Amino acid sequence: EAGVTQSPTHLIKTRGQQATLRCSPISGHTSVYWYQQALGLGLQFLLWYDEGEERNRGNFPPRFSGRQFPNYSSELNVNALELEDSALYLCASSLLVTLRGDNEQFFGPGTRLTVL
Amino acid sequence: GQQLNQSPQSMFIQEGEDVSMNCTSSSIFNTWLWYKQEPGEGPVLLIALYKAGELTSNGRLTAQFGITRKDSFLNISASIPSDVGIYFCAGQPASGANNLFFGTGTRLTVIP
């Protein structure tokens, strides 16, 4: 069974540009999560999508946005890139569970975004 | 947002030694997860805990969900060189949102 896949592996942009990152979840998973991992730091929650809708977002500015497609794949868009946006962007997927507490998230390899 | 304090930040141990790391939160969590991340890769789920007091093992790894629901620990017994990596705790708060909050990680180095 294929795991979570992300593309591209690496992305280099200049300040002010826009970046689009893509994620395909594990087959059967409906929830997709995006996290930012700056160098040497832990993971910070960005966005959660399920069934095509944004369910929750972390403490990030509106220039971080995304969407989820009918096949449950997802895009993360970052507008007006700033130098501090340079980080590893990780996507995770899980089943949407109605019983709270049963939420195993499986991660992709990440997209390393470098803003020059 | 939720604060997860993970300690120690780093550990240097001899092969064969046991390792212990822990994570505490400022609020109650419903789920505790432990992940391992190696360079250039995404985190890999090691152990998931869903009930206060739960003790779960996965090979040489053992983790417990604290009885107060505000802490968890991970033990690795008889460490081997391939245990090297960064270990993250993650928790899902009782607020109902599905997103996870992560600790800052414990960087483990195993000296052969």
Short mmCIF file of C-alpha atoms in Angstrom, two decimals:
data_model
loop_
_atom_site.label_atom_id
_atom_site.label_comp_id
_atom_site.label_asym_id
_atom_site.label_seq_id
_atom_site.Cartn_x
_atom_site.Cartn_y
_atom_site.Cartn_z
CA GLU A 1 0.00 0.00 0.00
CA ALA A 2 1.41 3.37 -1.01
CA GLY A 3 2.09 5.87 1.72
CA VAL A 4 1.55 9.60 1.69
CA THR A 5 3.28 11.20 -1.27
CA GLN A 6 4.32 14.82 -1.69
CA SER A 7 5.64 16.87 -4.58
CA PRO A 8 7.92 18.47 -5.35
CA THR A 9 10.73 17.21 -3.12
CA HIS A 10 12.47 20.55 -3.22
CA LEU A 11 11.25 23.98 -4.23
CA ILE A 12 13.27 27.17 -4.52
CA LYS A 13 11.50 30.51 -4.79
CA THR A 14 12.34 34.14 -4.31
CA ARG A 15 10.74 36.50 -1.85
CA GLY A 16 7.32 37.69 -2.96
CA GLN A 17 6.62 34.71 -5.21
CA GLN A 18 3.97 32.08 -4.68
CA ALA A 19 4.57 28.40 -3.91
CA THR A 20 2.25 25.44 -4.48
CA LEU A 21 2.88 22.16 -2.72
CA ARG A 22 0.97 18.95 -3.36
CA CYS A 23 0.02 15.93 -1.29
CA SER A 24 -1.68 12.62 -1.98
CA PRO A 25 -3.01 10.80 1.09
CA ILE A 26 -3.00 7.11 1.81
CA SER A 27 -5.81 5.39 -0.06
CA GLY A 28 -8.96 5.45 2.05
CA HIS A 29 -7.88 8.39 4.19
CA THR A 30 -10.12 11.42 3.95
CA SER A 31 -8.28 13.83 6.24
CA VAL A 32 -5.16 15.71 5.17
CA TYR A 33 -3.05 17.84 7.48
CA TRP A 34 -0.26 20.29 6.69
CA TYR A 35 2.59 21.09 9.07
CA GLN A 36 5.56 23.42 8.88
CA GLN A 37 8.90 22.30 10.28
CA ALA A 38 11.47 25.07 10.36
CA LEU A 39 15.10 23.99 10.61
CA GLY A 40 15.87 22.46 13.98
CA LEU A 41 12.36 22.97 15.28
CA GLY A 42 9.29 20.88 15.91
CA LEU A 43 6.25 20.64 13.71
CA GLN A 44 3.75 23.47 13.70
CA PHE A 45 0.19 22.72 12.60
CA LEU A 46 -0.93 24.69 9.53
CA LEU A 47 -4.19 23.33 8.11
CA TRP A 48 -6.56 20.39 8.30
CA TYR A 49 -8.86 19.36 5.45
CA ASP A 50 -11.49 16.70 5.36
CA GLU A 51 -14.08 15.92 2.69
CA GLY A 52 -13.00 18.97 0.75
CA GLU A 53 -13.49 21.42 3.59
CA GLU A 54 -11.08 23.27 5.80
CA ARG A 55 -11.76 22.03 9.33
CA ASN A 56 -9.13 23.87 11.32
CA ARG A 57 -6.14 26.11 10.82
CA GLY A 58 -3.14 26.90 12.96
CA ASN A 59 -1.72 30.25 13.91
CA PHE A 60 -0.48 31.24 10.46
CA PRO A 61 -1.33 34.29 8.33
CA PRO A 62 -3.97 34.09 5.57
CA ARG A 63 -1.31 33.93 2.85
CA PHE A 64 -1.06 30.27 3.83
CA SER A 65 -4.04 28.57 2.23
CA GLY A 66 -4.96 25.36 0.56
CA ARG A 67 -7.65 23.11 -0.70
CA GLN A 68 -8.64 19.49 -0.90
CA PHE A 69 -9.83 17.89 -4.10
CA PRO A 70 -12.60 15.29 -4.57
CA ASN A 71 -9.97 12.52 -4.69
CA TYR A 72 -8.77 13.75 -1.24
CA SER A 73 -5.45 15.01 -2.51
CA SER A 74 -4.51 18.46 -1.31
CA GLU A 75 -2.60 21.59 -2.23
CA LEU A 76 -0.91 24.06 0.06
CA ASN A 77 -0.41 27.53 -1.36
CA VAL A 78 1.86 30.11 0.16
CA ASN A 79 1.53 33.61 -1.28
CA ALA A 80 3.91 36.56 -0.98
CA LEU A 81 6.74 34.33 0.22
CA GLU A 82 8.98 35.61 2.98
CA LEU A 83 12.45 34.42 3.91
CA GLU A 84 11.17 32.88 7.14
CA ASP A 85 8.83 30.63 5.17
CA SER A 86 11.84 28.48 4.34
CA ALA A 87 11.08 25.14 5.97
CA LEU A 88 10.15 21.52 5.45
CA TYR A 89 6.42 21.29 4.76
CA LEU A 90 4.95 17.98 5.83
CA CYS A 91 1.65 16.50 4.84
CA ALA A 92 -0.08 13.81 6.88
CA SER A 93 -3.24 11.83 6.34
CA SER A 94 -5.62 9.93 8.56
CA LEU A 95 -9.07 8.52 8.68
CA LEU A 96 -11.64 10.97 9.99
CA VAL A 97 -12.82 9.38 13.17
CA THR A 98 -15.93 10.32 15.07
CA LEU A 99 -14.68 8.74 18.29
CA ARG A 100 -12.26 11.29 19.70
CA GLY A 101 -8.85 9.99 20.44
CA ASP A 102 -8.34 7.55 17.58
CA ASN A 103 -6.28 9.66 15.22
CA GLU A 104 -3.13 8.14 13.81
CA GLN A 105 -1.56 10.50 11.31
CA PHE A 106 0.87 9.18 8.72
CA PHE A 107 3.36 11.55 7.19
CA GLY A 108 4.82 12.02 3.75
CA PRO A 109 8.51 12.77 3.14
CA GLY A 110 7.92 16.50 2.93
CA THR A 111 8.68 19.34 0.52
CA ARG A 112 11.67 21.45 1.38
CA LEU A 113 10.88 25.05 0.46
CA THR A 114 13.74 27.50 0.24
CA VAL A 115 12.97 31.21 -0.14
CA LEU A 116 15.84 33.35 -1.38
CA GLY B 1 -1.75 27.15 21.28
CA GLN B 2 -0.90 24.05 23.27
CA GLN B 3 2.60 23.81 24.68
CA LEU B 4 4.35 20.46 24.75
CA ASN B 5 7.56 20.29 26.71
CA GLN B 6 9.77 17.43 25.61
CA SER B 7 12.94 16.41 27.40
CA PRO B 8 15.77 15.86 27.11
CA GLN B 9 16.60 17.90 24.01
CA SER B 10 19.41 15.54 23.09
CA MET B 11 21.02 12.35 24.31
CA PHE B 12 24.32 10.65 23.61
CA ILE B 13 24.34 7.02 24.72
CA GLN B 14 26.36 3.88 24.26
CA GLU B 15 24.95 1.07 22.19
CA GLY B 16 23.07 -1.33 24.44
CA GLU B 17 21.94 1.30 26.95
CA ASP B 18 18.32 2.07 27.70
CA VAL B 19 16.84 5.46 26.82
CA SER B 20 13.98 7.40 28.38
CA MET B 21 12.35 10.60 27.19
CA ASN B 22 9.17 12.34 28.23
CA CYS B 23 6.66 14.92 27.23
CA THR B 24 4.36 17.12 29.31
CA SER B 25 1.51 19.38 28.31
CA SER B 26 -0.25 22.31 29.89
CA SER B 27 -3.66 20.80 29.20
CA ILE B 28 -5.41 17.47 28.92
CA PHE B 29 -4.84 15.34 25.84
CA ASN B 30 -6.96 12.54 24.41
CA THR B 31 -4.20 10.94 22.38
CA TRP B 32 -0.45 10.69 22.67
CA LEU B 33 1.65 9.62 19.72
CA TRP B 34 5.39 9.06 19.43
CA TYR B 35 7.18 9.58 16.12
CA LYS B 36 10.74 9.12 14.89
CA GLN B 37 12.20 11.32 12.18
CA GLU B 38 15.39 10.63 10.27
CA PRO B 39 17.21 13.24 8.15
CA GLY B 40 15.37 14.18 4.98
CA GLU B 41 12.30 12.14 5.82
CA GLY B 42 8.91 12.65 7.35
CA PRO B 43 8.11 11.44 10.88
CA VAL B 44 7.26 7.76 11.22
CA LEU B 45 4.66 6.71 13.77
CA LEU B 46 6.10 4.44 16.47
CA ILE B 47 3.42 4.10 19.13
CA ALA B 48 -0.10 5.46 19.66
CA LEU B 49 -1.77 5.77 23.08
CA TYR B 50 -5.46 6.44 23.62
CA LYS B 51 -6.29 5.87 27.29
CA ALA B 52 -4.94 7.35 30.50
CA GLY B 53 -2.61 4.87 32.15
CA GLU B 54 -2.20 2.84 28.96
CA LEU B 55 1.19 1.16 28.56
CA THR B 56 2.01 -0.02 25.03
CA SER B 57 5.05 -1.75 23.60
CA ASN B 58 6.37 -2.03 20.06
CA GLY B 59 9.45 -4.23 20.06
CA ARG B 60 12.11 -2.52 22.17
CA LEU B 61 9.94 0.58 22.53
CA THR B 62 7.53 1.13 25.40
CA ALA B 63 5.35 4.19 25.90
CA GLN B 64 2.83 5.21 28.54
CA PHE B 65 -0.08 7.64 28.60
CA GLY B 66 0.15 9.47 31.91
CA ILE B 67 -2.67 9.07 34.38
CA THR B 68 -3.22 12.84 34.53
CA ARG B 69 -3.54 12.87 30.70
CA LYS B 70 -0.95 15.64 30.63
CA ASP B 71 2.17 13.59 30.07
CA SER B 72 3.70 10.61 28.31
CA PHE B 73 7.03 8.86 28.22
CA LEU B 74 8.89 6.71 25.72
CA ASN B 75 11.51 4.14 26.65
CA ILE B 76 13.88 2.41 24.27
CA SER B 77 15.64 -0.64 25.62
CA ALA B 78 19.00 -2.02 24.49
CA SER B 79 19.63 0.78 21.98
CA ILE B 80 21.22 0.02 18.62
CA PRO B 81 22.86 2.36 16.08
CA SER B 82 19.75 2.50 13.87
CA ASP B 83 17.82 4.09 16.76
CA VAL B 84 19.57 7.34 15.86
CA GLY B 85 17.14 10.10 14.93
CA ILE B 86 14.85 12.71 16.38
CA TYR B 87 11.94 11.47 18.48
CA PHE B 88 8.84 13.62 18.71
CA CYS B 89 5.90 13.33 21.02
CA ALA B 90 2.58 14.54 19.67
CA GLY B 91 -0.77 14.96 21.32
CA GLN B 92 -4.34 15.56 20.33
CA PRO B 93 -6.01 17.91 22.81
CA ALA B 94 -9.37 17.21 24.37
CA SER B 95 -10.78 20.26 22.57
CA GLY B 96 -11.97 18.07 19.71
CA ALA B 97 -9.81 19.32 16.84
CA ASN B 98 -8.03 16.56 14.98
CA ASN B 99 -4.73 18.37 14.56
CA LEU B 100 -1.74 17.29 16.60
CA PHE B 101 0.59 19.40 18.70
CA PHE B 102 4.22 18.36 18.66
CA GLY B 103 7.03 18.49 21.15
CA THR B 104 10.34 20.03 20.15
CA GLY B 105 11.97 16.64 19.79
CA THR B 106 14.71 14.59 21.43
CA ARG B 107 17.79 14.04 19.27
CA LEU B 108 19.23 10.62 20.00
CA THR B 109 22.80 9.66 19.14
CA VAL B 110 23.91 6.07 19.73
CA ILE B 111 27.64 5.48 19.97
CA PRO B 112 28.62 1.99 18.73
#
